[in-house]
Every structure is written in structure tokens, then in C-alpha cells.
Backbone as JSON Lines, residues from 0, in Angstrom:
{"i":0,"aa":"M","n":[-6.9,124.89,38.31],"ca":[-7.18,124.16,39.52],"c":[-5.86,123.68,40.13]}
{"i":1,"aa":"T","n":[-5.67,123.93,41.39],"ca":[-4.47,123.54,42.09],"c":[-4.62,122.14,42.67]}
{"i":2,"aa":"T","n":[-3.6,121.33,42.49],"ca":[-3.62,119.99,43.06],"c":[-3.33,120.08,44.55]}
{"i":3,"aa":"P","n":[-4.18,119.48,45.38],"ca":[-3.96,119.58,46.83],"c":[-2.74,118.8,47.28]}
{"i":4,"aa":"P","n":[-2.1,119.28,48.36],"ca":[-0.96,118.54,48.91],"c":[-1.41,117.22,49.51]}
{"i":5,"aa":"A","n":[-0.48,116.28,49.59],"ca":[-0.76,114.96,50.17],"c":[0.49,114.49,50.89]}
{"i":6,"aa":"I","n":[0.3,113.59,51.85],"ca":[1.45,113.02,52.55],"c":[1.31,111.5,52.61]}
{"i":7,"aa":"L","n":[2.45,110.86,52.62],"ca":[2.55,109.41,52.79],"c":[3.39,109.2,54.04]}
{"i":8,"aa":"I","n":[2.83,108.49,55.01],"ca":[3.54,108.22,56.25],"c":[3.75,106.72,56.36]}
{"i":9,"aa":"L","n":[5.01,106.33,56.52],"ca":[5.34,104.92,56.66],"c":[5.31,104.51,58.13]}
{"i":10,"aa":"E","n":[5.24,103.23,58.37],"ca":[5.17,102.7,59.72],"c":[6.37,103.12,60.57]}
{"i":11,"aa":"D","n":[7.53,103.29,59.93],"ca":[8.73,103.68,60.69],"c":[8.79,105.18,60.98]}
{"i":12,"aa":"G","n":[7.75,105.91,60.58],"ca":[7.66,107.33,60.89],"c":[8.15,108.27,59.79]}
{"i":13,"aa":"R","n":[8.75,107.73,58.74],"ca":[9.19,108.6,57.65],"c":[7.99,109.2,56.94]}
{"i":14,"aa":"V","n":[8.12,110.46,56.55],"ca":[7.04,111.2,55.91],"c":[7.5,111.66,54.54]}
{"i":15,"aa":"F","n":[6.66,111.44,53.53],"ca":[6.92,111.87,52.17],"c":[5.81,112.81,51.74]}
{"i":16,"aa":"R","n":[6.19,113.96,51.23],"ca":[5.21,114.97,50.82],"c":[5.11,115.0,49.3]}
{"i":17,"aa":"G","n":[3.89,115.16,48.83],"ca":[3.64,115.22,47.41],"c":[2.31,115.89,47.14]}
{"i":18,"aa":"V","n":[1.69,115.49,46.04],"ca":[0.38,116.02,45.69],"c":[-0.59,114.87,45.49]}
{"i":19,"aa":"A","n":[-1.86,115.17,45.75],"ca":[-2.89,114.14,45.61],"c":[-3.01,113.7,44.15]}
{"i":20,"aa":"Y","n":[-3.25,112.41,43.97],"ca":[-3.45,111.84,42.65],"c":[-4.53,110.78,42.81]}
{"i":21,"aa":"G","n":[-5.6,110.91,42.09],"ca":[-6.73,110.01,42.29],"c":[-7.67,110.61,43.29]}
{"i":22,"aa":"A","n":[-8.29,109.76,44.1],"ca":[-9.24,110.23,45.11],"c":[-8.49,110.87,46.27]}
{"i":23,"aa":"E","n":[-9.14,111.82,46.92],"ca":[-8.57,112.42,48.13],"c":[-9.13,111.69,49.33]}
{"i":24,"aa":"G","n":[-8.31,111.54,50.36],"ca":[-8.76,110.88,51.58],"c":[-7.6,110.19,52.25]}
{"i":25,"aa":"E","n":[-7.93,109.19,53.06],"ca":[-6.92,108.41,53.78],"c":[-7.05,106.95,53.38]}
{"i":26,"aa":"T","n":[-5.94,106.26,53.43],"ca":[-5.95,104.82,53.19],"c":[-4.83,104.18,54.0]}
{"i":27,"aa":"F","n":[-4.95,102.9,54.2],"ca":[-3.96,102.15,54.96],"c":[-3.69,100.85,54.24]}
{"i":28,"aa":"G","n":[-2.46,100.36,54.32],"ca":[-2.14,99.09,53.69],"c":[-0.65,98.82,53.75]}
{"i":29,"aa":"E","n":[-0.31,97.63,53.34],"ca":[1.1,97.23,53.23],"c":[1.68,97.89,51.99]}
{"i":30,"aa":"M","n":[2.86,98.5,52.12],"ca":[3.52,99.15,50.99],"c":[4.28,98.09,50.19]}
{"i":31,"aa":"V","n":[3.99,98.03,48.88],"ca":[4.69,97.13,47.98],"c":[5.1,97.92,46.74]}
{"i":32,"aa":"F","n":[5.95,97.32,45.93],"ca":[6.47,98.0,44.75],"c":[6.17,97.19,43.5]}
{"i":33,"aa":"N","n":[6.05,97.91,42.39],"ca":[5.94,97.27,41.1],"c":[6.94,97.95,40.19]}
{"i":34,"aa":"T","n":[7.79,97.16,39.54],"ca":[8.86,97.71,38.71],"c":[8.53,97.73,37.23]}
{"i":35,"aa":"G","n":[7.31,97.35,36.87],"ca":[6.93,97.32,35.46],"c":[6.88,98.7,34.84]}
{"i":36,"aa":"M","n":[7.35,98.79,33.6],"ca":[7.27,100.07,32.88],"c":[5.95,100.18,32.13]}
{"i":37,"aa":"T","n":[5.27,99.08,31.96],"ca":[3.96,99.07,31.33],"c":[3.04,98.17,32.17]}
{"i":38,"aa":"G","n":[1.77,98.18,31.86],"ca":[0.85,97.28,32.53],"c":[0.31,97.79,33.85]}
{"i":39,"aa":"Y","n":[0.32,99.12,34.05],"ca":[-0.17,99.64,35.33],"c":[-1.65,99.33,35.54]}
{"i":40,"aa":"Q","n":[-2.46,99.29,34.47],"ca":[-3.88,98.98,34.65],"c":[-4.05,97.54,35.12]}
{"i":41,"aa":"E","n":[-3.25,96.62,34.61],"ca":[-3.31,95.24,35.05],"c":[-2.88,95.12,36.51]}
{"i":42,"aa":"T","n":[-1.85,95.87,36.9],"ca":[-1.39,95.86,38.29],"c":[-2.49,96.36,39.22]}
{"i":43,"aa":"L","n":[-3.1,97.47,38.88],"ca":[-4.14,98.04,39.73],"c":[-5.33,97.12,39.92]}
{"i":44,"aa":"T","n":[-5.67,96.35,38.92],"ca":[-6.85,95.5,38.98],"c":[-6.54,94.05,39.33]}
{"i":45,"aa":"D","n":[-5.29,93.75,39.63],"ca":[-4.87,92.39,40.0],"c":[-5.28,92.12,41.45]}
{"i":46,"aa":"P","n":[-6.11,91.12,41.69],"ca":[-6.55,90.82,43.06],"c":[-5.42,90.51,44.04]}
{"i":47,"aa":"S","n":[-4.25,90.12,43.54],"ca":[-3.14,89.83,44.45],"c":[-2.63,91.1,45.14]}
{"i":48,"aa":"Y","n":[-2.98,92.29,44.64],"ca":[-2.58,93.55,45.25],"c":[-3.66,94.12,46.19]}
{"i":49,"aa":"A","n":[-4.72,93.38,46.46],"ca":[-5.8,93.86,47.32],"c":[-5.25,94.27,48.68]}
{"i":50,"aa":"R","n":[-5.74,95.4,49.18],"ca":[-5.37,95.95,50.5],"c":[-3.9,96.36,50.59]}
{"i":51,"aa":"Q","n":[-3.24,96.55,49.46],"ca":[-1.85,97.0,49.47],"c":[-1.76,98.37,48.81]}
{"i":52,"aa":"I","n":[-0.76,99.13,49.23],"ca":[-0.46,100.41,48.6],"c":[0.69,100.14,47.64]}
{"i":53,"aa":"V","n":[0.45,100.33,46.37],"ca":[1.44,100.0,45.35],"c":[2.2,101.26,44.93]}
{"i":54,"aa":"A","n":[3.51,101.19,45.02],"ca":[4.38,102.26,44.54],"c":[4.99,101.81,43.22]}
{"i":55,"aa":"M","n":[4.78,102.59,42.19],"ca":[5.35,102.29,40.89],"c":[6.74,102.91,40.8]}
{"i":56,"aa":"T","n":[7.71,102.14,40.29],"ca":[9.07,102.65,40.2],"c":[9.36,103.3,38.85]}
{"i":57,"aa":"A","n":[8.56,103.04,37.84],"ca":[8.75,103.7,36.55],"c":[8.41,105.19,36.71]}
{"i":58,"aa":"P","n":[9.15,106.08,36.04],"ca":[8.95,107.51,36.28],"c":[7.63,108.09,35.8]}
{"i":59,"aa":"H","n":[7.08,107.6,34.7],"ca":[5.85,108.16,34.16],"c":[4.77,107.09,34.15]}
{"i":60,"aa":"I","n":[3.66,107.39,34.77],"ca":[2.55,106.44,34.84],"c":[1.28,107.14,34.33]}
{"i":61,"aa":"G","n":[0.51,106.43,33.53],"ca":[-0.76,106.96,33.04],"c":[-0.75,107.4,31.6]}
{"i":62,"aa":"N","n":[0.38,107.25,30.92],"ca":[0.5,107.74,29.54],"c":[-0.54,107.15,28.6]}
{"i":63,"aa":"T","n":[-0.88,105.88,28.8],"ca":[-1.81,105.22,27.87],"c":[-3.25,105.22,28.38]}
{"i":64,"aa":"G","n":[-3.51,105.87,29.5],"ca":[-4.87,105.92,30.02],"c":[-5.35,104.56,30.5]}
{"i":65,"aa":"V","n":[-6.65,104.39,30.53],"ca":[-7.26,103.11,30.89],"c":[-8.28,102.74,29.82]}
{"i":66,"aa":"N","n":[-8.61,101.46,29.77],"ca":[-9.61,100.99,28.81],"c":[-10.4,99.85,29.42]}
{"i":67,"aa":"D","n":[-11.41,99.39,28.72],"ca":[-12.27,98.33,29.24],"c":[-11.8,96.92,28.88]}
{"i":68,"aa":"E","n":[-10.66,96.8,28.19],"ca":[-10.2,95.5,27.72],"c":[-9.06,94.9,28.55]}
{"i":69,"aa":"D","n":[-8.31,95.71,29.3],"ca":[-7.11,95.23,29.96],"c":[-7.22,94.89,31.45]}
{"i":70,"aa":"P","n":[-8.32,95.22,32.14],"ca":[-8.36,94.92,33.58],"c":[-8.26,93.42,33.87]}
{"i":71,"aa":"E","n":[-7.66,93.1,35.03],"ca":[-7.56,91.73,35.51],"c":[-8.79,91.33,36.32]}
{"i":72,"aa":"S","n":[-9.57,92.32,36.77],"ca":[-10.8,92.07,37.52],"c":[-11.75,93.23,37.24]}
{"i":73,"aa":"I","n":[-12.91,93.21,37.87],"ca":[-13.93,94.21,37.54],"c":[-13.7,95.58,38.18]}
{"i":74,"aa":"R","n":[-12.72,95.67,39.08],"ca":[-12.47,96.96,39.72],"c":[-11.0,97.07,40.11]}
{"i":75,"aa":"I","n":[-10.59,98.28,40.49],"ca":[-9.24,98.48,41.02],"c":[-9.18,97.84,42.39]}
{"i":76,"aa":"Q","n":[-8.12,97.08,42.65],"ca":[-7.99,96.3,43.87],"c":[-7.1,96.94,44.93]}
{"i":77,"aa":"V","n":[-6.18,97.81,44.55],"ca":[-5.21,98.35,45.49],"c":[-5.87,99.26,46.51]}
{"i":78,"aa":"A","n":[-5.24,99.4,47.67],"ca":[-5.73,100.31,48.71],"c":[-5.23,101.73,48.47]}
{"i":79,"aa":"G","n":[-4.13,101.87,47.78],"ca":[-3.55,103.18,47.48],"c":[-2.54,103.07,46.37]}
{"i":80,"aa":"Y","n":[-2.15,104.2,45.82],"ca":[-1.27,104.2,44.65],"c":[-0.25,105.33,44.78]}
{"i":81,"aa":"V","n":[1.02,105.02,44.55],"ca":[2.1,106.0,44.64],"c":[2.81,106.04,43.3]}
{"i":82,"aa":"V","n":[2.93,107.23,42.74],"ca":[3.64,107.41,41.47],"c":[4.62,108.56,41.61]}
{"i":83,"aa":"R","n":[5.56,108.58,40.7],"ca":[6.53,109.69,40.69],"c":[5.97,110.86,39.91]}
{"i":84,"aa":"E","n":[5.6,110.61,38.66],"ca":[5.11,111.68,37.8],"c":[3.94,111.18,36.97]}
{"i":85,"aa":"P","n":[2.72,111.52,37.38],"ca":[1.55,111.06,36.61],"c":[1.44,111.79,35.28]}
{"i":86,"aa":"A","n":[1.0,111.08,34.28],"ca":[0.79,111.69,32.97],"c":[-0.35,112.69,33.04]}
{"i":87,"aa":"R","n":[-0.19,113.8,32.37],"ca":[-1.24,114.82,32.34],"c":[-2.32,114.5,31.32]}
{"i":88,"aa":"V","n":[-1.94,113.74,30.29],"ca":[-2.86,113.42,29.21],"c":[-2.69,111.95,28.83]}
{"i":89,"aa":"A","n":[-3.81,111.27,28.65],"ca":[-3.76,109.89,28.13],"c":[-3.65,109.97,26.62]}
{"i":90,"aa":"S","n":[-2.66,109.28,26.05],"ca":[-2.43,109.38,24.61],"c":[-2.3,108.01,23.97]}
{"i":91,"aa":"N","n":[-3.41,107.28,23.97],"ca":[-3.45,105.98,23.31],"c":[-4.81,105.83,22.65]}
{"i":92,"aa":"W","n":[-4.84,105.31,21.47],"ca":[-6.09,105.18,20.74],"c":[-7.08,104.25,21.43]}
{"i":93,"aa":"R","n":[-6.61,103.36,22.32],"ca":[-7.49,102.45,23.03],"c":[-8.07,103.04,24.32]}
{"i":94,"aa":"A","n":[-7.55,104.18,24.75],"ca":[-7.96,104.76,26.03],"c":[-9.42,105.18,26.01]}
{"i":95,"aa":"T","n":[-10.12,104.82,27.09],"ca":[-11.5,105.27,27.28],"c":[-11.58,106.26,28.44]}
{"i":96,"aa":"G","n":[-10.45,106.52,29.08],"ca":[-10.4,107.46,30.18],"c":[-8.99,107.6,30.69]}
{"i":97,"aa":"S","n":[-8.81,108.53,31.62],"ca":[-7.48,108.74,32.19],"c":[-7.33,107.9,33.46]}
{"i":98,"aa":"L","n":[-6.09,107.64,33.83],"ca":[-5.82,106.88,35.04],"c":[-6.27,107.66,36.27]}
{"i":99,"aa":"G","n":[-5.99,108.95,36.32],"ca":[-6.41,109.77,37.46],"c":[-7.91,109.74,37.66]}
{"i":100,"aa":"S","n":[-8.66,109.82,36.58],"ca":[-10.13,109.76,36.67],"c":[-10.6,108.39,37.16]}
{"i":101,"aa":"A","n":[-9.97,107.33,36.68],"ca":[-10.35,105.98,37.12],"c":[-10.11,105.82,38.62]}
{"i":102,"aa":"L","n":[-8.98,106.32,39.1],"ca":[-8.69,106.25,40.54],"c":[-9.74,107.04,41.33]}
{"i":103,"aa":"R","n":[-10.05,108.26,40.88],"ca":[-11.07,109.07,41.56],"c":[-12.43,108.38,41.55]}
{"i":104,"aa":"D","n":[-12.83,107.89,40.39],"ca":[-14.14,107.26,40.25],"c":[-14.31,106.05,41.16]}
{"i":105,"aa":"Q","n":[-13.21,105.32,41.42],"ca":[-13.3,104.13,42.25],"c":[-12.83,104.37,43.69]}
{"i":106,"aa":"G","n":[-12.58,105.64,44.04],"ca":[-12.24,105.99,45.41],"c":[-10.86,105.55,45.86]}
{"i":107,"aa":"I","n":[-9.92,105.45,44.93],"ca":[-8.57,105.0,45.26],"c":[-7.68,106.21,45.51]}
{"i":108,"aa":"V","n":[-7.18,106.31,46.73],"ca":[-6.32,107.42,47.14],"c":[-4.93,107.22,46.56]}
{"i":109,"aa":"G","n":[-4.39,108.29,46.01],"ca":[-3.05,108.21,45.46],"c":[-2.25,109.45,45.79]}
{"i":110,"aa":"I","n":[-0.95,109.35,45.57],"ca":[-0.04,110.47,45.8],"c":[1.05,110.43,44.74]}
{"i":111,"aa":"A","n":[1.42,111.6,44.27],"ca":[2.59,111.74,43.38],"c":[3.69,112.38,44.21]}
{"i":112,"aa":"I","n":[4.81,111.68,44.33],"ca":[5.94,112.2,45.1],"c":[7.17,112.24,44.19]}
{"i":113,"aa":"P","n":[8.02,113.24,44.39],"ca":[9.14,113.41,43.48],"c":[10.2,112.3,43.52]}
{"i":114,"aa":"G","n":[10.34,111.6,44.62],"ca":[11.38,110.59,44.7],"c":[10.87,109.26,45.25]}
{"i":115,"aa":"T","n":[10.46,108.37,44.37],"ca":[9.97,107.08,44.83],"c":[11.11,106.15,45.27]}
{"i":116,"aa":"R","n":[12.33,106.44,44.87],"ca":[13.47,105.58,45.26],"c":[13.7,105.58,46.76]}
{"i":117,"aa":"A","n":[13.4,106.69,47.41],"ca":[13.62,106.79,48.86],"c":[12.71,105.87,49.65]}
{"i":118,"aa":"L","n":[11.62,105.43,49.05],"ca":[10.71,104.53,49.74],"c":[11.4,103.21,50.03]}
């Protein structure tokens, strides 16, 4: 299965091309960054990120999957998600699913782009 192309367009007109990650579609929000190397599930479910598009600066996201014990709220709160290189496989004994599946299941649009530093 081929991952569909995706684009991220900033308010200043800059365009970043990548591949879809999570749900496919469109989303809008304020672009913010998270520099944590761990805790992406907590970031996604933190109500303070509601209506924001979160760009993760750590290179690999999704390695530990998701579980039912770590969320900060009952659902993913972000409007969109930007990663550099999503993990292909969740490899943690606590994982009950993959991050990509959780994003798709909750309708969260994401994109994987090769250079998040340019944002």
C-alpha cells in the first residue's frame, strides 16, 4: 500500500510536501512545536493543545505505540500532527495500538515531512 502525498501550507505561503500520517483530510490551526523526545501520547491528549497543529522536533515518533494508561484526556486534542519520521512498528510491551492507527481512528490529520527544522 502506497502512502498518499500530503502538503502543509503555512500562513506565510510556505509549502512543505510529505506523506499522509494518521487520517487523511484537511485541518486548520495554530502551528506549535513540542521538543520532547518522549511523551507524545501525553502531548496529543493534553487539552492545552486543542485546535493546534503540533510539530514534533524529535526525529522518530511512535516507537512505543499508544496505550490506555497514559492519555491526559479521553481523546486526542490536537487539530493536526507533524512528524519527521513515524515509526513503522510499535515496540513496547504496554502498547495496545499504533500511533498512526490512533490518529486515523480519531480523525486526526497528520503529515510526515523530511525536515521539521525548516518550520
